């Protein structure tokens, strides 16, 4: 009689770079701008307070772009790894390209652009059917709907469950993040001592020197192909 060994736990932590080959720009790569906008003008509670219609317009444009984009090889390889490992994806991205590539468990640390939420009760979250949240569109309590995204300066309520997942990982793969946005960048410090860590990024992310990280200096698609070939043979 055969006994099935439990699958190894693989946690993949992604940032804007994993979606770059799908045509969605990162913001570090354009000098701190996000699609030509200064993030302080569109991705902070102060911006929402000062110019909510501009913020809505910015995210409406990002949502339209996400709907017109397709997952790339990097997203697809991450999804396919579910045939070999017990996989959890933790993403800083607000797009849904991991889900559309087939990943069944993708935790969004910074929210989801295809959802809206009440601006007075963060627990009231709704799917968006088209590509827009309109000015004047309200939640059931009568307050303006805002994008369901975590802005700079806001709490990241998904950090504790994400930290627990990272702590369970046998293999931890970081893809396409500058490791420059906090508290998300601290997740890597929750790995166990025996966890193998890979980083796929063609740029210059901030790599913590105290951890033993195998850096594959490639774009997400090619880099994930290399990581996959290495981890499925061990
Ligand atoms: P970042 O912009 O700070 O860093 C992007 C990283 O991706 C860089 O290290 C860069 O070298 C790397 N990169 C560029 N092209 C790549 C490629 N083809 N393959 C792999 N890596 C590549 O992004 P971040 O660290 O994720 O932080 C930015 C924040 O902005 C996130 O919190 C996120 O919510 C938000 N954001 C999201 C999206 C999205 O949802 N797709 C896009 C832009 C920004």
Coordinates of C-alpha atoms and ligand atoms in Angstrom, one line a residue:
X1 CA 0.0 0.0 0.0
X2 CA 1.2 3.5 -0.8
X3 CA 1.0 6.5 1.5
X4 CA 0.8 9.9 0.0
X5 CA 3.3 12.4 1.3
X6 CA 1.9 15.8 2.1
X7 CA 2.7 18.4 -0.6
X8 CA 5.3 21.0 0.3
X9 CA 4.0 24.4 1.2
X10 CA 5.0 27.0 -1.4
X11 CA 4.2 30.7 -0.8
X12 CA 4.6 33.2 -3.7
X13 CA 4.8 36.9 -2.8
X14 CA 4.3 39.2 -5.7
X15 CA 4.5 42.9 -6.6
X16 CA 3.8 45.1 -9.5
X17 CA 6.7 43.5 -11.5
X18 CA 4.8 40.2 -12.0
X19 CA 2.1 42.1 -14.0
X20 CA 4.6 44.3 -16.0
X21 CA 4.8 41.8 -18.9
X22 CA 1.0 42.1 -19.1
X23 CA 1.4 45.8 -19.9
X24 CA 0.6 47.1 -16.4
X25 CA 3.3 49.5 -15.3
X26 CA 5.0 49.3 -11.9
X27 CA 5.7 52.7 -10.3
X28 CA 9.3 52.4 -9.3
X29 CA 10.2 51.9 -12.9
X30 CA 8.8 55.3 -13.9
X31 CA 10.6 57.3 -11.2
X32 CA 8.0 57.1 -8.4
X33 CA 5.1 57.8 -10.7
X34 CA 2.3 55.4 -11.3
X35 CA 1.0 55.8 -14.9
X36 CA 2.2 59.4 -14.9
X37 CA 0.5 60.3 -11.6
X38 CA 2.3 61.2 -8.4
X39 CA 1.1 58.5 -6.0
X40 CA 0.6 61.2 -3.3
X41 CA -2.1 62.8 -5.5
X42 CA -4.1 59.6 -6.1
X43 CA -3.3 56.9 -3.6
X44 CA -3.5 58.4 -0.1
X45 CA -6.5 59.3 2.2
X46 CA -5.5 62.9 1.9
X47 CA -5.9 62.8 -1.9
X48 CA -9.3 61.2 -1.4
X49 CA -10.3 64.0 1.0
X50 CA -8.9 66.7 -1.3
X51 CA -10.0 65.5 -4.8
X52 CA -12.1 62.4 -4.6
X53 CA -13.2 62.7 -8.3
X54 CA -9.6 62.7 -9.5
X55 CA -8.9 59.6 -7.3
X56 CA -12.0 57.8 -8.7
X57 CA -11.0 58.7 -12.3
X58 CA -7.4 57.4 -11.7
X59 CA -8.7 54.0 -10.4
X60 CA -11.4 53.9 -13.1
X61 CA -8.6 54.1 -15.7
X62 CA -6.5 51.5 -13.9
X63 CA -9.5 49.2 -13.7
X64 CA -10.2 49.5 -17.4
X65 CA -6.6 48.7 -18.1
X66 CA -6.7 45.6 -15.9
X67 CA -9.9 44.4 -17.6
X68 CA -8.1 44.8 -21.0
X69 CA -4.9 42.9 -19.8
X70 CA -4.2 39.2 -19.8
X71 CA -2.2 37.1 -17.4
X72 CA 1.4 36.5 -18.6
X73 CA 3.7 33.5 -18.3
X74 CA 4.8 34.4 -14.8
X75 CA 1.2 34.3 -13.5
X76 CA 0.5 31.1 -15.4
X77 CA 3.6 29.2 -14.0
X78 CA 2.6 30.3 -10.5
X79 CA -0.9 28.9 -11.0
X80 CA 0.5 25.6 -12.6
X81 CA 2.7 25.0 -9.5
X82 CA -0.5 24.0 -7.7
X83 CA -0.1 20.6 -9.4
X84 CA 3.1 20.1 -7.5
X85 CA 2.8 22.1 -4.3
X86 CA 0.3 23.4 -1.7
X87 CA 0.5 27.0 -3.0
X88 CA -0.6 30.3 -1.5
X89 CA -0.1 33.5 -3.4
X90 CA 0.2 36.8 -1.4
X91 CA 0.1 39.7 -3.7
X92 CA 0.6 43.5 -3.3
X93 CA -1.2 43.9 -6.6
X94 CA -4.7 45.1 -6.9
X95 CA -5.2 43.5 -10.3
X96 CA -6.8 40.0 -10.6
X97 CA -4.3 38.5 -13.0
X98 CA -3.3 35.7 -10.6
X99 CA -6.9 34.5 -10.3
X100 CA -7.5 34.8 -14.0
X101 CA -4.3 32.7 -14.6
X102 CA -5.9 30.0 -12.4
X103 CA -4.4 30.5 -8.9
X104 CA -7.0 29.3 -6.4
X105 CA -5.7 31.1 -3.3
X106 CA -4.5 34.6 -3.9
X107 CA -4.5 36.9 -0.9
X108 CA -4.5 40.6 -1.8
X109 CA -2.6 42.6 0.8
X110 CA -3.5 46.0 -0.8
X111 CA -7.0 45.3 -1.9
X112 CA -8.7 44.5 -5.2
X113 CA -9.4 47.1 -7.9
X114 CA -12.5 45.2 -9.1
X115 CA -14.2 45.9 -5.8
X116 CA -15.6 49.0 -4.2
X117 CA -16.1 49.7 -0.5
X118 CA -18.0 52.1 1.7
X119 CA -16.1 55.2 2.7
X120 CA -17.5 55.0 6.2
X121 CA -17.6 51.2 6.9
X122 CA -14.6 49.3 5.5
X123 CA -16.5 46.0 6.0
X124 CA -19.0 46.9 3.3
X125 CA -17.3 45.6 0.1
X126 CA -19.0 45.2 -3.3
X127 CA -18.0 43.7 -6.7
X128 CA -17.9 46.3 -9.5
X129 CA -19.6 45.0 -12.6
X130 CA -18.2 47.3 -15.2
X131 CA -15.1 49.4 -15.1
X132 CA -16.3 52.4 -13.1
X133 CA -17.2 53.7 -9.7
X134 CA -19.2 56.9 -10.4
X135 CA -19.2 60.1 -8.3
X136 CA -22.5 59.9 -6.4
X137 CA -22.6 56.1 -6.3
X138 CA -23.2 55.2 -2.7
X139 CA -23.1 52.2 -0.3
X140 CA -26.2 51.0 1.5
X141 CA -25.5 53.6 4.3
X142 CA -25.5 56.4 1.8
X143 CA -21.8 57.2 1.7
X144 CA -19.8 57.6 -1.5
X145 CA -18.2 54.3 -2.7
X146 CA -14.4 54.3 -2.9
X147 CA -12.0 51.8 -4.5
X148 CA -11.3 48.7 -2.3
X149 CA -7.6 49.4 -2.2
X150 CA -5.2 50.1 0.7
X151 CA -3.8 53.6 0.2
X152 CA -0.4 54.8 1.4
X153 CA -0.7 55.6 5.1
X154 CA -3.6 53.2 5.7
X155 CA -3.6 50.0 7.8
X156 CA -2.9 46.7 6.1
X157 CA -5.4 44.4 7.8
X158 CA -4.3 41.3 5.9
X159 CA -0.7 41.4 7.3
X160 CA -1.3 39.0 10.3
X161 CA -2.8 36.1 8.1
X162 CA -0.1 36.8 5.5
X163 CA 2.7 36.5 8.1
X164 CA 1.2 33.2 9.3
X165 CA 1.2 31.8 5.7
X166 CA 4.9 32.8 5.2
X167 CA 5.8 31.1 8.4
X168 CA 4.4 27.8 7.1
X169 CA 6.4 27.9 3.8
X170 CA 8.9 25.3 2.8
X171 CA 9.7 27.4 -0.2
X172 CA 9.1 31.2 -0.5
X173 CA 9.3 32.9 -3.9
X174 CA 9.3 36.7 -4.2
X175 CA 8.5 38.0 -7.7
X176 CA 8.6 41.6 -9.0
X177 CA 8.7 43.8 -5.9
X178 CA 11.1 46.5 -4.9
X179 CA 10.6 45.4 -1.3
X180 CA 10.2 49.1 -0.6
X181 CA 6.6 49.3 0.4
X182 CA 5.9 48.7 4.1
X183 CA 4.7 46.8 6.0
X184 CA 4.5 44.3 3.1
X185 CA 8.3 44.3 2.7
X186 CA 8.7 42.9 6.2
X187 CA 6.9 39.6 5.3
X188 CA 10.1 38.0 4.2
X189 CA 11.3 38.1 7.8
X190 CA 8.6 35.6 8.8
X191 CA 10.1 32.7 7.0
X192 CA 11.4 29.7 9.0
X193 CA 15.1 29.0 9.1
X194 CA 14.9 26.0 6.8
X195 CA 12.8 27.8 4.2
X196 CA 14.3 28.1 0.7
X197 CA 13.9 31.6 -0.6
X198 CA 14.0 32.7 -4.3
X199 CA 13.7 36.3 -5.6
X200 CA 12.8 36.9 -9.3
X201 CA 13.4 40.6 -10.3
X202 CA 15.4 42.1 -13.1
X203 CA 15.9 45.5 -11.3
X204 CA 17.4 46.4 -8.0
X205 CA 15.1 45.4 -5.2
X206 CA 16.2 46.0 -1.6
X207 CA 17.4 42.5 -0.6
X208 CA 17.8 41.9 3.1
X209 CA 21.4 40.8 3.6
X210 CA 20.7 38.8 6.7
X211 CA 18.7 36.2 4.7
X212 CA 20.0 33.6 2.3
X213 CA 18.1 34.5 -0.9
X214 CA 18.7 33.0 -4.4
X215 CA 18.3 36.0 -6.7
X216 CA 17.3 35.3 -10.3
X217 CA 17.8 38.6 -12.1
X218 CA 15.2 38.0 -14.8
X219 CA 11.7 39.2 -15.7
X220 CA 8.8 37.3 -14.1
X221 CA 8.0 35.0 -17.0
X222 CA 11.6 33.7 -17.6
X223 CA 12.6 33.8 -14.0
X224 CA 9.6 31.8 -12.9
X225 CA 10.3 29.2 -15.6
X226 CA 13.8 28.9 -14.1
X227 CA 12.6 28.6 -10.5
X228 CA 9.9 26.1 -11.5
X229 CA 12.5 23.9 -13.3
X230 CA 14.6 23.9 -10.2
X231 CA 12.0 23.3 -7.5
X232 CA 10.0 20.6 -9.3
X233 CA 13.0 18.3 -9.6
X234 CA 13.9 18.4 -5.9
Ligands
LIG1 P1 7.3 48.6 -7.3 O1 6.8 49.4 -8.4 O2 7.8 49.3 -6.1 O3 8.5 47.7 -7.8 C1 8.3 46.9 -8.9 C2 9.4 45.9 -9.0 O4 9.2 45.1 -10.2 C3 10.8 46.5 -9.2 O5 11.7 45.9 -8.2 C4 11.2 46.1 -10.6 O6 12.6 45.9 -10.8 C5 10.4 44.9 -10.8 N1 10.1 44.6 -12.2 C6 9.9 45.4 -13.3 N2 9.6 44.7 -14.4 C7 9.6 43.4 -14.0 C8 9.3 42.2 -14.7 N3 9.0 42.2 -16.1 N4 9.3 41.0 -14.1 C9 9.6 41.0 -12.7 N5 9.9 42.1 -12.0 C10 9.9 43.3 -12.7 O7 6.2 47.6 -6.9 P2 5.7 46.9 -5.6 O8 7.0 46.6 -4.8 O9 4.7 45.9 -5.9 O10 5.0 48.1 -4.8 C11 4.2 49.0 -5.4 C12 2.8 49.2 -4.9 O11 2.0 49.8 -5.9 C13 2.1 47.9 -4.5 O12 1.7 48.0 -3.2 C14 0.9 47.8 -5.4 O13 -0.3 47.8 -4.7 C15 0.8 49.0 -6.2 N6 0.8 48.7 -7.7 C16 0.0 47.7 -8.2 C17 0.0 47.4 -9.5 C18 -0.8 46.2 -10.0 O14 -1.8 45.9 -9.3 N7 -0.5 45.6 -11.1 C19 0.8 48.1 -10.4 C20 1.6 49.2 -9.9 C21 1.6 49.5 -8.5

